[in-house]
Coordinates of C-alpha atoms in Angstrom, one line a residue:
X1 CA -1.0 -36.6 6.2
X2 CA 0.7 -33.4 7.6
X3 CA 0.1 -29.6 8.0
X4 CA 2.5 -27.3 7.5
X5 CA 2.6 -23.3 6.5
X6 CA 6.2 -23.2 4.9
X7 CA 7.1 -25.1 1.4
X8 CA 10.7 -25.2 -0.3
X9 CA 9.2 -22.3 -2.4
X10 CA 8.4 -19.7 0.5
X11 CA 11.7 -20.6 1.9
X12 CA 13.4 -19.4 -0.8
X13 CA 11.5 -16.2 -1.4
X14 CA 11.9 -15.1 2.0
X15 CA 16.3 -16.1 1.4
X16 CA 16.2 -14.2 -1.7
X17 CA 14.2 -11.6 -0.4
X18 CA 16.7 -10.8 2.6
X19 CA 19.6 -10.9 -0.2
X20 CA 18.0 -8.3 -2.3
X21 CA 16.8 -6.1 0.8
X22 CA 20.3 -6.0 1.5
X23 CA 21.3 -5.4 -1.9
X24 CA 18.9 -2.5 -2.0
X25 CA 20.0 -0.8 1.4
X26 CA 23.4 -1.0 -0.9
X27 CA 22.3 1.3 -4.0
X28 CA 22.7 4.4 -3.0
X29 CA 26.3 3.9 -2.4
X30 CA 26.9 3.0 -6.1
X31 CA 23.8 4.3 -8.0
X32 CA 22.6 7.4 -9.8
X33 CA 21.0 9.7 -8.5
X34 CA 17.8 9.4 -10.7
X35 CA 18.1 5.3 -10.1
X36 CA 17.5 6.7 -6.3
X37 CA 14.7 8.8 -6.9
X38 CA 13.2 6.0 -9.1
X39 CA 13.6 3.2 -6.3
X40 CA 11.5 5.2 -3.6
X41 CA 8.5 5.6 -6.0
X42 CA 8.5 1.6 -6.6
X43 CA 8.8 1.1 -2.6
X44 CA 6.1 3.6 -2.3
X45 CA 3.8 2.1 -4.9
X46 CA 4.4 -0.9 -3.1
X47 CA 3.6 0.3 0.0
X48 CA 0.5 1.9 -1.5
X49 CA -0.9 -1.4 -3.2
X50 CA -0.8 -3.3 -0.3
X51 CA -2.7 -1.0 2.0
X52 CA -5.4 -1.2 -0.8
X53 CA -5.1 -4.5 -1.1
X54 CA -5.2 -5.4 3.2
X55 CA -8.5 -3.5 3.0
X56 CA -9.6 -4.6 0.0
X57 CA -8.6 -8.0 -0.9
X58 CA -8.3 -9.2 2.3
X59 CA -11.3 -7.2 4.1
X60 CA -13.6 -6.9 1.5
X61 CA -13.4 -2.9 2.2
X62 CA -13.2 -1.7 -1.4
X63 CA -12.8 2.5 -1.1
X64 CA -11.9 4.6 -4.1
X65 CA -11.0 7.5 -1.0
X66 CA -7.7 6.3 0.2
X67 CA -6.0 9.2 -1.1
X68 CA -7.7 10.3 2.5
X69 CA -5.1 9.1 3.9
X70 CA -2.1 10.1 1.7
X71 CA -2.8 13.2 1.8
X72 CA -3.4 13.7 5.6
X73 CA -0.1 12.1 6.0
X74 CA 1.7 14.5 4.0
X75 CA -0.2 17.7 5.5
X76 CA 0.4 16.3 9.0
X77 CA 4.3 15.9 8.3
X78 CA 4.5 19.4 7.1
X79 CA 2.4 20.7 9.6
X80 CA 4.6 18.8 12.4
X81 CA 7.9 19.9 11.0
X82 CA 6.3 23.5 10.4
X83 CA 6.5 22.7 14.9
X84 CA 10.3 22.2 14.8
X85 CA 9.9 18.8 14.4
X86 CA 12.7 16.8 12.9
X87 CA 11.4 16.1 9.3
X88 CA 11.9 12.2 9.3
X89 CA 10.3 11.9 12.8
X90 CA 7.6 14.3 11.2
X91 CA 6.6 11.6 8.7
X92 CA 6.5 8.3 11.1
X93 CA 4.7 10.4 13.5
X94 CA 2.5 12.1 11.3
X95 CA 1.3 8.6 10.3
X96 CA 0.6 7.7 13.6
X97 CA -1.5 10.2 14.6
X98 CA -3.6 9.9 11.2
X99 CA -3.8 5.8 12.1
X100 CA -5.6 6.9 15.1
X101 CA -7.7 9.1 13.5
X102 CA -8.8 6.0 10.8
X103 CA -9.8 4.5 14.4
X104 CA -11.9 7.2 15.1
X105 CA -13.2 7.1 11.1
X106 CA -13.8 3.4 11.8
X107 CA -16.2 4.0 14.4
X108 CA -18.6 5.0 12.1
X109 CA -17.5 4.4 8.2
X110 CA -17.4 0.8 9.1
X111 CA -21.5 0.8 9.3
X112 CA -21.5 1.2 5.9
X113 CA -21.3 -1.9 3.2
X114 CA -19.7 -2.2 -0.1
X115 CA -20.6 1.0 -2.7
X116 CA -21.9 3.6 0.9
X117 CA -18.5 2.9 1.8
X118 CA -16.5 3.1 -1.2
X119 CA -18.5 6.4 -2.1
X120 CA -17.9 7.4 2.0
X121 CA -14.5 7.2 2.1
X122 CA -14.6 9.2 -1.6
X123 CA -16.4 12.0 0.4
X124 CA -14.4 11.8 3.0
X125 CA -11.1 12.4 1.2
X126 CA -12.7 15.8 -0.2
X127 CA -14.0 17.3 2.9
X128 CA -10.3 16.8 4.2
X129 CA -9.2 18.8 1.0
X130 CA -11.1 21.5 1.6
X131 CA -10.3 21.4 5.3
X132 CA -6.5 20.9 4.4
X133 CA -7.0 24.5 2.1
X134 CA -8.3 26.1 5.0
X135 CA -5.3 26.3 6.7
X136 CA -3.0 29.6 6.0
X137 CA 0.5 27.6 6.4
X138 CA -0.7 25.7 3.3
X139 CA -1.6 29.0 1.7
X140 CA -5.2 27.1 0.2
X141 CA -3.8 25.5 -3.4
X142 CA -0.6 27.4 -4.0
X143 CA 0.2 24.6 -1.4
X144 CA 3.9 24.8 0.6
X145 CA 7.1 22.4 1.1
X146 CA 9.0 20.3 3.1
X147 CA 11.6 23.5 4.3
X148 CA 12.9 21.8 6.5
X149 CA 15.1 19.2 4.6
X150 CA 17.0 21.9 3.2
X151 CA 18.9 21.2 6.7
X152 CA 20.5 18.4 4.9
X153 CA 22.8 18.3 2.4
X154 CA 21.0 17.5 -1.0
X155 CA 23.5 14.3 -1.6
X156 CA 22.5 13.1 2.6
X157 CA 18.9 13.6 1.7
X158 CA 18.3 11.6 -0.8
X159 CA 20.0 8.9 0.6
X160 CA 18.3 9.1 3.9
X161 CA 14.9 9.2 1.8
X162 CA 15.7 6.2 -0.1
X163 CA 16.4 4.6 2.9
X164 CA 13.2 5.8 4.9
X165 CA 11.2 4.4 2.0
X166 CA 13.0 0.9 1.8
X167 CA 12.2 0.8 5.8
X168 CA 9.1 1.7 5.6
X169 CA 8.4 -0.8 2.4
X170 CA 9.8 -3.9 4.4
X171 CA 8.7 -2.5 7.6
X172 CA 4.6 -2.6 6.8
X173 CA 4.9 -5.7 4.3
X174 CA 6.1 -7.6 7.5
X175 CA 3.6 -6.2 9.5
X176 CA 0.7 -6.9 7.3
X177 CA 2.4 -10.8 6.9
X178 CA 2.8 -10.9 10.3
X179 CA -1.5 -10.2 10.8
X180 CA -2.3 -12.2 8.0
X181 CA -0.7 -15.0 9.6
X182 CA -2.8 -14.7 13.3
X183 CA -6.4 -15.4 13.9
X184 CA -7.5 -12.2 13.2
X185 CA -5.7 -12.3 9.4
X186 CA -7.8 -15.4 9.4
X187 CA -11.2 -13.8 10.4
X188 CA -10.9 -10.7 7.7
X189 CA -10.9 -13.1 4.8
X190 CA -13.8 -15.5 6.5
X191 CA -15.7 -11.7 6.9
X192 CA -15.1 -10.9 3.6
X193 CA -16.1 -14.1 2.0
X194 CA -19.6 -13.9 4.2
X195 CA -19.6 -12.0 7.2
X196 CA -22.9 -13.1 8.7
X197 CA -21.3 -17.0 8.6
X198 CA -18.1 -15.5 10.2
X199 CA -20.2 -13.9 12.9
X200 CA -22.3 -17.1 13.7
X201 CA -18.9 -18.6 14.4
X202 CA -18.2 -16.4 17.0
X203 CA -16.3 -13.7 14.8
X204 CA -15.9 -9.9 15.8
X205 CA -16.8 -8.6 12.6
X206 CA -16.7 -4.9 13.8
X207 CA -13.2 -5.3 15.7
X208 CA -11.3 -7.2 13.0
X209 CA -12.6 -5.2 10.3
X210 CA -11.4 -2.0 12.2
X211 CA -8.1 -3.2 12.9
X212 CA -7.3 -3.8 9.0
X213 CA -8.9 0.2 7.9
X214 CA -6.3 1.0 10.6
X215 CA -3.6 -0.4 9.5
X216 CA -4.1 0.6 6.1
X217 CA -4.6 4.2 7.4
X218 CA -1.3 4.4 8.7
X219 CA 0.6 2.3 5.9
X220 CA -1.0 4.8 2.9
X221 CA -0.1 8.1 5.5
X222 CA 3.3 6.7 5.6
X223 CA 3.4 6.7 1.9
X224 CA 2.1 10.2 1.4
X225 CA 4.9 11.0 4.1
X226 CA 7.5 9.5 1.6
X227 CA 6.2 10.8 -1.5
X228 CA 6.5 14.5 0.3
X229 CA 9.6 13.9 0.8
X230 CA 10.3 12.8 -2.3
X231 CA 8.8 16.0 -4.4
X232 CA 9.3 18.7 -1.4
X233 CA 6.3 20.5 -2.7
X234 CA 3.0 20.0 -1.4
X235 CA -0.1 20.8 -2.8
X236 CA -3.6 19.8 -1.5
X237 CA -5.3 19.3 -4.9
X238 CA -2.3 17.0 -5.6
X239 CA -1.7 14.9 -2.6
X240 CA -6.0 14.8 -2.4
X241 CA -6.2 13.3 -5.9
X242 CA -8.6 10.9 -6.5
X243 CA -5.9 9.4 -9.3
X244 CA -3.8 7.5 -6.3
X245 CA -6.3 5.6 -5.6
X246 CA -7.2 4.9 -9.4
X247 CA -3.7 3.6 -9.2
X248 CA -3.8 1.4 -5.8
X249 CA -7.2 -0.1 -7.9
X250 CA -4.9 -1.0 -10.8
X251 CA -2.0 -2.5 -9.1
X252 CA -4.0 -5.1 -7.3
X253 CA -6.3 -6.0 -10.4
X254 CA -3.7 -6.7 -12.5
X255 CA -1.4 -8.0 -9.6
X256 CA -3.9 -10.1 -7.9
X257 CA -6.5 -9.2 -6.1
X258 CA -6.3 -10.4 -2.3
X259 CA -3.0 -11.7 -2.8
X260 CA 0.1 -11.3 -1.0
X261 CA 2.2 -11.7 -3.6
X262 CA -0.3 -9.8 -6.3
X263 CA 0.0 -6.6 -4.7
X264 CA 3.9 -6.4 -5.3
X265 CA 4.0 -7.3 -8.7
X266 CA 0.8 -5.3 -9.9
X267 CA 3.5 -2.1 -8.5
X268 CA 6.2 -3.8 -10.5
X269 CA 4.1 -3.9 -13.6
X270 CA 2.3 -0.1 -12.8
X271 CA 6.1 1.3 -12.1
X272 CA 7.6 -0.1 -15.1
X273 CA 4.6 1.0 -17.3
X274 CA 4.8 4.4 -16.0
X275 CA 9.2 4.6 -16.6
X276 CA 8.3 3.8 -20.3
X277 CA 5.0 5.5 -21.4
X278 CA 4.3 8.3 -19.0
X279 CA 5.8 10.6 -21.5
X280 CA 3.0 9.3 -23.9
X281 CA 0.5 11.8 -21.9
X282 CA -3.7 11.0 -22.5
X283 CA -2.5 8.0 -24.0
X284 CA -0.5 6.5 -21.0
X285 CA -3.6 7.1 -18.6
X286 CA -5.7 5.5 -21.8
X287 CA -3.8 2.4 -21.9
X288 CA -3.8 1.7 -18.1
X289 CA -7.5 2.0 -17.7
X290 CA -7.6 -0.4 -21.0
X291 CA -5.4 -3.1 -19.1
X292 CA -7.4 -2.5 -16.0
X293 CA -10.4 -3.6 -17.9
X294 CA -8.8 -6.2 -19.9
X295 CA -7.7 -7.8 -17.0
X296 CA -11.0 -7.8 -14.9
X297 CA -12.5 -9.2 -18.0
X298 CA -9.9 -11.8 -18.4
X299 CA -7.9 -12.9 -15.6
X300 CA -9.8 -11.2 -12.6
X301 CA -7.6 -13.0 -10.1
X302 CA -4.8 -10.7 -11.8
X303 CA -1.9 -12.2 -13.4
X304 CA -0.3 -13.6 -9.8
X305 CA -4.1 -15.3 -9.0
X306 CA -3.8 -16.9 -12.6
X307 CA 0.0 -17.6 -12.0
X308 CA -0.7 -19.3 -8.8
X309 CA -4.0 -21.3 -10.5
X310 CA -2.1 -23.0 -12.5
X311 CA 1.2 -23.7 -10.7
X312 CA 0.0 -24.3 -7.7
X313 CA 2.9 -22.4 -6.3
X314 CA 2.6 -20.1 -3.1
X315 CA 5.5 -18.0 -2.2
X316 CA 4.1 -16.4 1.0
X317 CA 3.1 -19.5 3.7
X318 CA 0.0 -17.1 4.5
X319 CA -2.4 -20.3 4.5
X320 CA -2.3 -23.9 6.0
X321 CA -1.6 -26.7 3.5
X322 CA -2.0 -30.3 3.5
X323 CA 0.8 -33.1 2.5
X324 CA -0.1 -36.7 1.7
X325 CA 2.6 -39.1 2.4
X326 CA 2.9 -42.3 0.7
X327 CA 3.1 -44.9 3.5
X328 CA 6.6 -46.8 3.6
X329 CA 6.1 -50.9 2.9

């Protein structure tokens, strides 16, 4: 009997994932500009479902307010490069500044359990909106923009966007792999599944929890960073939406809920829903909430949780598993 982490099936995801990394740091050299624009939406749904899905699937923090965070980190990149801040450092610092004020939120939102903090973090996100109108650079909702990328050249800004979003894509996917895979990855999930057990055991439900709502903080700030940069304009009653997070909810139902790999393709199937019926209006937002409830009716693992059920195959070596070995006569 042996334990091991990797299989021949996460070894090639993680081969083929390098190649088309590469391949994608590649596009902008070849592609259309719309293809461009298109690719930083995906990595920024992407980047958006998995910060839902750390707290969430993994921390058992479900919040329907994490457009808290998306839209501070927009507001703080403008309001940094409104200092003479270069926009790009704007946008990574901006995000660190609001993942130390998620610590501070942590402090005491944490307290709360399941629907107090789902509803807290809702309230949250709108005290920040009217706080965020308050301010006469964003001129209450007539709302502002990103000025200071006209410094670049509109063909160089794009590409340096695409590029900021496929870094900050990979770059927050390895990071949340990389706590998934330490003793403290390990701890969220035993906290979520019953955190008075995981306490008894000598678990720091408080601490572990905390260091998950912060990372998410900062990964969903980076993502409002990106989608500011994207669009240019900002304004509050937009970037405050309550609809982001509607749409973090329905990537990782139908994805997978608390799965790695679920997360991903629930932006996949979300992005490529959007390309082809957006332009169907009330109907497009009718039909996702119809598969959002079709899906927690029928496969509520979401389609990788049923995928992985019956295959038995696991892409990301998150978890331990155990080999039997025929002894040799």
């Amino acid at each position: 009997m042996t334990i091991h982490r990797w299989t021949w099936q996460s070894k090639l995801t993680f081969s083929l994932a390098a190649a088309l990394i590469l391949i994608l740091a590649l596009v902008p050299a070849f592609a259309s500009d719309s293809v461009n624009e298109r690719l930083t939406v995906l990595f920024i749904y992407v980047i958006l479902a998995a910060m839902w899905n750390a707290m969430a699937g993994y921390g058992g923090l479900v919040s329907i307010g994490n457009q808290l965070f998306f839209g501070l980190g927009a507001y703080m990149t403008i309001r940094l490069a409104d200092a003479g801040i270069n926009p790009f450092a704007a946008m990574l610092l901006g995000a660190g500044i609001i993942a130390g004020l998620s610590w501070v939120l942590s402090l005491f939102m944490l307290h709360l359990r399941a629907g107090e903090f789902a509803i807290g973090m809702w309230v949250l996100a709108s005290i920040a909106h009217l706080c965020v109108n308050l301010d006469p650079l964003i001129q209450g909702e007539t709302g502002t923009s990103l000025i200071s990328l006209n410094a670049y050249a509109i063909a160089d800004r794009r590409m340096m966007i695409f590029w900021a979003a496929l870094i900050g894509m990979v770059g927050l996917l390895a990071l949340l792999f990389a706590v998934l895979r330490t003793p403290s990855g390990l701890a969220m999930q035993a906290i979520r599944d019953n955190e008075e057990a995981a306490d008894s055991i000598g678990v720091n439900p408080m601490r572990t929890k905390r260091l998950f709502f912060v990372l998410a903080g900062f990964g969903t700030a980076v993502a409002g960073a990106l989608w500011l940069a994207q669009v240019s304009a900002f304004q509050p009653k937009t970037y405050f939406s309550v609809q982001w997070t509607a749409y973090m909810i329905f990537m990782v139902l139908v994805g997978g809920l608390g799965r790695f790999e679920g997360a991903i393709l629930g932006a996949l199937i979300f992005f490529a829903a959007e390309t082809w019926f957006a332009d169907t209006g009330v109907w497009y937002l009718i039909g996702l909430g119809a598969a959002a409830l079709l899906f927690s009716l029928l496969l509520p693992k979401g389609l990788w949780g049923w995928i992985a059920t019956r295959t038995g195959v696991s892409l990301m070596p998150l978890g331990y598993r155990v080999q039997m070995e025929t002894p040799s006569k």
